[in-house]
mmCIF file of C-alpha atoms in Angstrom:
data_model
loop_
_atom_site.group_PDB
_atom_site.id
_atom_site.type_symbol
_atom_site.label_atom_id
_atom_site.label_comp_id
_atom_site.label_asym_id
_atom_site.label_seq_id
_atom_site.Cartn_x
_atom_site.Cartn_y
_atom_site.Cartn_z
ATOM 1 C CA UNK A 568 70.395 40.299 31.829
ATOM 2 C CA UNK A 569 67.401 42.400 29.634
ATOM 3 C CA UNK A 570 65.124 42.651 32.125
ATOM 4 C CA UNK A 571 61.532 41.606 31.027
ATOM 5 C CA UNK A 572 58.160 42.415 31.317
ATOM 6 C CA UNK A 573 57.701 40.201 33.891
ATOM 7 C CA UNK A 574 60.387 42.245 35.937
ATOM 8 C CA UNK A 575 59.310 45.045 35.996
ATOM 9 C CA UNK A 576 55.418 46.287 35.564
ATOM 10 C CA UNK A 577 54.815 48.612 32.838
ATOM 11 C CA UNK A 578 53.939 52.294 33.547
ATOM 12 C CA UNK A 579 50.675 52.875 31.367
ATOM 13 C CA UNK A 580 51.148 56.783 29.983
ATOM 14 C CA UNK A 581 48.451 59.147 31.439
ATOM 15 C CA UNK A 582 45.102 60.053 29.176
ATOM 16 C CA UNK A 583 44.626 62.818 27.777
ATOM 17 C CA UNK A 584 41.286 62.984 29.365
ATOM 18 C CA UNK A 585 43.232 61.283 32.538
ATOM 19 C CA UNK A 586 42.473 64.057 35.640
ATOM 20 C CA UNK A 587 44.893 63.458 38.932
ATOM 21 C CA UNK A 588 42.593 63.863 42.379
ATOM 22 C CA UNK A 589 44.389 66.424 44.299
ATOM 23 C CA UNK A 590 43.993 66.171 48.635
ATOM 24 C CA UNK A 591 41.484 69.617 48.230
ATOM 25 C CA UNK A 592 39.686 68.910 45.361
ATOM 26 C CA UNK A 593 39.246 64.472 47.564
ATOM 27 C CA UNK A 594 38.320 66.676 50.976
ATOM 28 C CA UNK A 595 34.659 66.080 51.041
ATOM 29 C CA UNK A 596 33.896 69.657 52.115
ATOM 30 C CA UNK A 597 35.326 71.251 49.075
ATOM 31 C CA UNK A 598 31.861 69.788 47.598
ATOM 32 C CA UNK A 599 29.758 71.801 48.956
ATOM 33 C CA UNK A 600 28.257 75.056 48.379
ATOM 34 C CA UNK A 601 29.002 78.021 50.804
ATOM 35 C CA UNK A 602 25.635 78.139 52.204
ATOM 36 C CA UNK A 603 25.568 73.524 52.633
ATOM 37 C CA UNK A 604 28.976 74.725 54.883
ATOM 38 C CA UNK A 605 27.131 77.545 57.682
ATOM 39 C CA UNK A 606 24.059 75.447 57.406
ATOM 40 C CA UNK A 607 26.497 72.908 58.413
ATOM 41 C CA UNK A 608 28.207 74.957 60.972
ATOM 42 C CA UNK A 609 24.577 76.276 62.509
ATOM 43 C CA UNK A 610 24.119 72.204 63.472
ATOM 44 C CA UNK A 611 27.338 72.317 65.501
ATOM 45 C CA UNK A 612 26.285 75.501 67.199
ATOM 46 C CA UNK A 613 23.580 74.784 67.812
ATOM 47 C CA UNK A 614 24.165 70.341 68.236
ATOM 48 C CA UNK A 615 26.933 71.681 71.105
ATOM 49 C CA UNK A 616 26.330 71.174 74.547
ATOM 50 C CA UNK A 617 28.253 74.092 75.723
ATOM 51 C CA UNK A 618 26.352 77.422 75.623
ATOM 52 C CA UNK A 619 28.050 79.053 72.636
ATOM 53 C CA UNK A 620 27.601 83.167 71.679
ATOM 54 C CA UNK A 621 29.018 85.583 69.725
ATOM 55 C CA UNK A 622 29.461 89.184 70.216
ATOM 56 C CA UNK A 623 30.874 92.003 68.539
ATOM 57 C CA UNK A 624 31.476 95.561 69.658
ATOM 58 C CA UNK A 625 30.353 94.074 73.805
ATOM 59 C CA UNK A 626 27.156 93.144 72.236
ATOM 60 C CA UNK A 627 25.652 90.161 70.860
ATOM 61 C CA UNK A 628 25.533 88.770 67.829
ATOM 62 C CA UNK A 629 24.551 85.160 67.940
ATOM 63 C CA UNK A 630 23.613 82.696 70.647
ATOM 64 C CA UNK A 631 23.056 79.065 70.393
ATOM 65 C CA UNK A 632 20.152 77.023 72.396
ATOM 66 C CA UNK A 633 22.077 75.881 74.897
ATOM 67 C CA UNK A 634 22.751 79.879 76.189
ATOM 68 C CA UNK A 635 19.274 80.288 75.659
ATOM 69 C CA UNK A 636 18.314 77.678 78.266
ATOM 70 C CA UNK A 637 21.438 78.850 80.638
ATOM 71 C CA UNK A 638 20.113 81.780 80.820
ATOM 72 C CA UNK A 639 16.087 81.629 81.166
ATOM 73 C CA UNK A 640 15.209 82.800 77.143
ATOM 74 C CA UNK A 641 12.671 81.508 74.992
ATOM 75 C CA UNK A 642 13.574 83.531 72.178
ATOM 76 C CA UNK A 643 16.830 84.651 70.609
ATOM 77 C CA UNK A 644 15.673 88.812 69.799
ATOM 78 C CA UNK A 645 16.242 89.443 73.184
ATOM 79 C CA UNK A 646 18.666 88.828 73.733
ATOM 80 C CA UNK A 647 20.025 89.765 69.983
ATOM 81 C CA UNK A 648 21.968 93.515 69.664
ATOM 82 C CA UNK A 649 21.502 93.886 74.038
ATOM 83 C CA UNK A 650 24.919 94.282 75.377
ATOM 84 C CA UNK A 651 26.108 91.250 77.241
ATOM 85 C CA UNK A 652 25.656 92.980 81.248
ATOM 86 C CA UNK A 653 22.653 92.458 80.908
ATOM 87 C CA UNK A 654 23.312 88.859 81.531
ATOM 88 C CA UNK A 655 25.405 89.871 85.414
ATOM 89 C CA UNK A 656 24.350 91.580 88.287
ATOM 90 C CA UNK A 657 26.502 95.683 88.221
ATOM 91 C CA UNK A 658 29.014 93.753 91.381
ATOM 92 C CA UNK A 659 29.865 91.077 88.382
ATOM 93 C CA UNK A 660 30.039 93.143 85.464
ATOM 94 C CA UNK A 661 32.495 95.648 87.808
ATOM 95 C CA UNK A 662 34.694 92.481 88.772
ATOM 96 C CA UNK A 663 35.162 91.697 84.718
ATOM 97 C CA UNK A 664 35.596 94.682 83.251
ATOM 98 C CA UNK A 665 38.630 95.179 86.085
ATOM 99 C CA UNK A 666 39.622 91.359 85.017
ATOM 100 C CA UNK A 667 39.527 89.643 81.957
ATOM 101 C CA UNK A 668 37.903 92.839 79.629
ATOM 102 C CA UNK A 669 41.805 93.663 80.293
ATOM 103 C CA UNK A 670 43.354 90.345 79.536
ATOM 104 C CA UNK A 671 41.198 88.937 76.052
ATOM 105 C CA UNK A 672 41.456 92.332 75.229
ATOM 106 C CA UNK A 673 45.585 92.110 75.228
ATOM 107 C CA UNK A 674 46.624 88.494 74.687
ATOM 108 C CA UNK A 675 43.325 87.596 72.868
ATOM 109 C CA UNK A 676 41.689 85.313 75.349
ATOM 110 C CA UNK A 677 40.557 84.593 79.350
ATOM 111 C CA UNK A 678 39.030 81.988 80.646
ATOM 112 C CA UNK A 679 37.610 81.595 84.473
ATOM 113 C CA UNK A 680 34.305 81.946 86.152
ATOM 114 C CA UNK A 681 31.358 84.174 86.532
ATOM 115 C CA UNK A 682 28.213 84.586 88.385
ATOM 116 C CA UNK A 683 26.021 84.643 86.089
ATOM 117 C CA UNK A 684 21.670 85.635 86.196
ATOM 118 C CA UNK A 685 18.944 84.453 85.016
ATOM 119 C CA UNK A 686 16.329 86.022 83.117
ATOM 120 C CA UNK A 687 14.339 85.293 86.293
ATOM 121 C CA UNK A 688 17.056 87.021 88.619
ATOM 122 C CA UNK A 689 17.856 83.933 90.199
ATOM 123 C CA UNK A 690 21.656 83.315 89.454
ATOM 124 C CA UNK A 691 24.001 80.652 88.784
ATOM 125 C CA UNK A 692 28.243 80.587 88.379
ATOM 126 C CA UNK A 693 29.376 79.312 85.313
ATOM 127 C CA UNK A 694 33.257 78.382 83.428
ATOM 128 C CA UNK A 695 33.736 81.270 80.692
ATOM 129 C CA UNK A 696 36.033 81.261 77.499
ATOM 130 C CA UNK A 697 36.581 84.180 75.385
ATOM 131 C CA UNK A 698 38.323 83.896 72.961
ATOM 132 C CA UNK A 699 38.553 86.769 70.028
ATOM 133 C CA UNK A 700 38.305 86.566 66.488
ATOM 134 C CA UNK A 701 41.140 87.882 63.871
ATOM 135 C CA UNK A 702 38.245 90.253 62.866
ATOM 136 C CA UNK A 703 37.757 91.195 66.334
ATOM 137 C CA UNK A 704 34.630 88.740 66.831
ATOM 138 C CA UNK A 705 34.335 87.442 70.676
ATOM 139 C CA UNK A 706 33.773 83.917 70.676
ATOM 140 C CA UNK A 707 31.971 83.128 74.752
ATOM 141 C CA UNK A 708 32.113 79.737 75.689
ATOM 142 C CA UNK A 709 30.537 79.146 78.612
ATOM 143 C CA UNK A 710 28.742 76.435 81.235
ATOM 144 C CA UNK A 711 26.541 76.492 84.894
ATOM 145 C CA UNK A 712 29.386 74.490 87.363
ATOM 146 C CA UNK A 713 26.815 75.108 89.922
ATOM 147 C CA UNK A 714 26.462 72.095 91.299
ATOM 148 C CA UNK A 715 30.275 71.298 90.909
ATOM 149 C CA UNK A 716 30.690 74.291 93.466
ATOM 150 C CA UNK A 717 27.912 72.887 95.618
ATOM 151 C CA UNK A 718 29.598 69.377 94.960
ATOM 152 C CA UNK A 719 33.432 70.382 95.574
ATOM 153 C CA UNK A 720 31.881 72.976 98.663
ATOM 154 C CA UNK A 721 30.251 70.649 100.610
ATOM 155 C CA UNK A 722 33.124 68.107 100.160
ATOM 156 C CA UNK A 723 35.089 71.081 102.058
ATOM 157 C CA UNK A 724 33.213 71.658 104.177
ATOM 158 C CA UNK A 725 33.366 68.066 105.393
ATOM 159 C CA UNK A 726 36.804 68.281 105.026
ATOM 160 C CA UNK A 727 36.777 70.878 107.370
ATOM 161 C CA UNK A 728 34.773 69.378 109.600
ATOM 162 C CA UNK A 729 36.858 66.468 109.868
ATOM 163 C CA UNK A 730 39.540 68.632 110.620
ATOM 164 C CA UNK A 731 37.485 69.606 113.723
ATOM 165 C CA UNK A 732 36.806 66.153 115.378
ATOM 166 C CA UNK A 733 39.925 64.731 115.144
ATOM 167 C CA UNK A 734 41.467 67.922 116.830
ATOM 168 C CA UNK A 735 39.083 67.479 119.439
ATOM 169 C CA UNK A 736 40.066 63.410 119.289
ATOM 170 C CA UNK A 737 42.795 64.421 119.967
ATOM 171 C CA UNK A 738 43.008 66.997 122.132
ATOM 172 C CA UNK A 739 40.871 64.590 124.485
ATOM 173 C CA UNK A 740 43.640 61.401 124.323
ATOM 174 C CA UNK A 741 46.645 64.050 124.984
ATOM 175 C CA UNK A 742 44.090 64.801 128.192
ATOM 176 C CA UNK A 743 43.718 61.436 129.051
ATOM 177 C CA UNK A 744 45.490 59.450 131.898
ATOM 178 C CA UNK A 745 46.080 56.706 130.056
ATOM 179 C CA UNK A 746 47.790 55.578 126.988
ATOM 180 C CA UNK A 747 46.621 54.092 124.381
ATOM 181 C CA UNK A 748 47.677 52.440 120.386
ATOM 182 C CA UNK A 749 45.120 51.851 118.141
ATOM 183 C CA UNK A 750 46.929 48.827 115.579
ATOM 184 C CA UNK A 751 45.141 48.510 111.920
ATOM 185 C CA UNK A 752 45.552 44.837 110.954
ATOM 186 C CA UNK A 753 48.687 45.394 108.685
ATOM 187 C CA UNK A 754 50.257 45.676 112.319
ATOM 188 C CA UNK A 755 50.973 49.607 111.820
ATOM 189 C CA UNK A 756 50.694 52.585 114.168
ATOM 190 C CA UNK A 757 47.374 54.546 113.011
ATOM 191 C CA UNK A 758 47.458 57.096 116.279
ATOM 192 C CA UNK A 759 49.025 57.067 119.795
ATOM 193 C CA UNK A 760 48.299 59.052 122.776
ATOM 194 C CA UNK A 761 51.716 61.045 123.965
ATOM 195 C CA UNK A 762 51.229 58.852 127.512
ATOM 196 C CA UNK A 763 51.237 55.200 125.828
ATOM 197 C CA UNK A 764 54.871 56.446 125.202
ATOM 198 C CA UNK A 765 55.797 58.610 128.632
ATOM 199 C CA UNK A 766 54.481 54.710 129.728
ATOM 200 C CA UNK A 767 56.295 52.528 128.187
ATOM 201 C CA UNK A 768 59.374 54.828 127.443
ATOM 202 C CA UNK A 769 59.581 54.652 123.562
ATOM 203 C CA UNK A 770 61.573 57.073 121.729
ATOM 204 C CA UNK A 771 59.765 59.307 119.022
ATOM 205 C CA UNK A 772 61.618 58.338 116.846
ATOM 206 C CA UNK A 773 60.225 54.610 116.714
ATOM 207 C CA UNK A 774 56.450 55.732 117.439
ATOM 208 C CA UNK A 775 56.582 57.266 114.601
ATOM 209 C CA UNK A 776 57.323 54.642 112.300
ATOM 210 C CA UNK A 777 54.383 53.045 113.343
ATOM 211 C CA UNK A 778 55.975 49.481 113.039
ATOM 212 C CA UNK A 779 53.825 47.711 115.819
ATOM 213 C CA UNK A 780 56.871 45.131 115.594
ATOM 214 C CA UNK A 781 58.821 47.150 116.341
ATOM 215 C CA UNK A 782 57.799 49.072 119.073
ATOM 216 C CA UNK A 783 57.370 45.266 120.433
ATOM 217 C CA UNK A 784 60.818 44.693 120.323
ATOM 218 C CA UNK A 785 61.446 47.345 121.922
ATOM 219 C CA UNK A 786 59.326 47.160 125.553
ATOM 220 C CA UNK A 787 60.380 42.545 125.970
ATOM 221 C CA UNK A 788 63.039 43.565 127.751
ATOM 222 C CA UNK A 789 60.737 45.622 130.453
ATOM 223 C CA UNK A 790 58.010 42.839 131.051
ATOM 224 C CA UNK A 791 58.545 40.327 133.230
ATOM 225 C CA UNK A 792 57.091 37.566 131.016
ATOM 226 C CA UNK A 793 58.111 38.987 127.927
ATOM 227 C CA UNK A 794 56.670 35.508 126.164
ATOM 228 C CA UNK A 795 53.191 35.332 128.276
ATOM 229 C CA UNK A 796 53.403 39.304 126.860
ATOM 230 C CA UNK A 797 54.464 38.194 123.070
ATOM 231 C CA UNK A 798 50.801 35.361 122.894
ATOM 232 C CA UNK A 799 48.541 37.864 124.802
ATOM 233 C CA UNK A 800 49.257 39.931 121.172
ATOM 234 C CA UNK A 801 49.304 37.344 118.494
ATOM 235 C CA UNK A 802 46.492 35.483 120.255
ATOM 236 C CA UNK A 803 45.015 39.013 120.041
ATOM 237 C CA UNK A 804 45.118 39.510 116.754
ATOM 238 C CA UNK A 805 44.151 36.513 115.990
ATOM 239 C CA UNK A 806 40.815 36.303 117.375
ATOM 240 C CA UNK A 807 40.437 40.687 116.321
ATOM 241 C CA UNK A 808 37.052 40.479 118.213
ATOM 242 C CA UNK A 809 37.459 39.862 121.730
ATOM 243 C CA UNK A 810 37.721 42.093 123.917
ATOM 244 C CA UNK A 811 40.315 41.448 126.556
ATOM 245 C CA UNK A 812 42.080 42.271 130.429
ATOM 246 C CA UNK A 813 44.376 41.501 132.016
ATOM 247 C CA UNK A 814 47.535 43.889 134.506
ATOM 248 C CA UNK A 815 51.401 43.603 132.603
ATOM 249 C CA UNK A 816 53.704 42.473 134.817
ATOM 250 C CA UNK A 817 56.464 44.642 134.720
ATOM 251 C CA UNK A 818 60.909 43.814 135.884
ATOM 252 C CA UNK A 819 60.670 47.415 137.570
ATOM 253 C CA UNK A 820 57.959 46.821 139.272
ATOM 254 C CA UNK A 821 55.248 48.270 138.229
ATOM 255 C CA UNK A 822 51.624 46.940 136.929
ATOM 256 C CA UNK A 823 49.774 47.998 134.030
ATOM 257 C CA UNK A 824 46.311 47.980 132.885
ATOM 258 C CA UNK A 825 45.332 46.367 129.790
ATOM 259 C CA UNK A 826 42.211 46.675 127.884
ATOM 260 C CA UNK A 827 41.930 45.859 124.295
ATOM 261 C CA UNK A 828 38.934 45.776 121.365
ATOM 262 C CA UNK A 829 38.528 45.522 117.876
ATOM 263 C CA UNK A 830 37.880 49.698 116.284
ATOM 264 C CA UNK A 831 34.583 48.926 113.739
ATOM 265 C CA UNK A 832 33.783 50.938 110.796
ATOM 266 C CA UNK A 833 30.028 51.027 110.179
ATOM 267 C CA UNK A 834 29.365 49.230 107.180
ATOM 268 C CA UNK A 835 31.179 46.037 110.120
ATOM 269 C CA UNK A 836 34.367 46.765 108.102
ATOM 270 C CA UNK A 837 37.821 46.502 110.221
ATOM 271 C CA UNK A 838 39.616 50.414 111.645
ATOM 272 C CA UNK A 839 42.260 48.059 113.953
#
């Protein structure tokens, strides 16, 4: 069968004056003059939320507005041509010269933290990224992270306070002559002392699993009235707001005084 024009569209030849756009020609940046591109790059640097500076031989060539504001300067000419050391205390300068500069000179980049100094002498913590270009211009990008570091310190202090409180509470619990057990709403053990295990002769492997139903099954054989005991436990689970005081008779003649009370959270919730 001879193909017809309807079967295969005929490709029209290019005219002599037809132009083909290459990927480079289609790039809108290539339609701009070098001066226009430079203005765009300057605008991007000024719009950045990070402080950006360029240095050559350790002296400032360029600083964006964010960098000036971060360090408390109004006029860029106050820092142009100045060595980077003017923005750090001598001790921090010495640390950076020993820890940061050798790395960036060796591998071309470094990232870390530093204590920077504002024009008024106050200090702040900054996150710093240093990168060398091929023509040995150092790009410095930094951000004030003082608030983040303060929040981290507050969290660390709170955690340490919590550990200290838990240690004191644990010591008080273990010093008690009474055994206690705290069960959450899912019937999981969230706290106990060794006296409780001793009174009920509960092995450590069992208490560590933290499952109250397993503990109940384990102690049933020790009880003079196991059904009454289980019924009371289930009643307490169903009425968490109740405070109950009673006695538990064991087969070996021992009698335990039992006290059950809810453990509410400050927000009105239920811990156990």
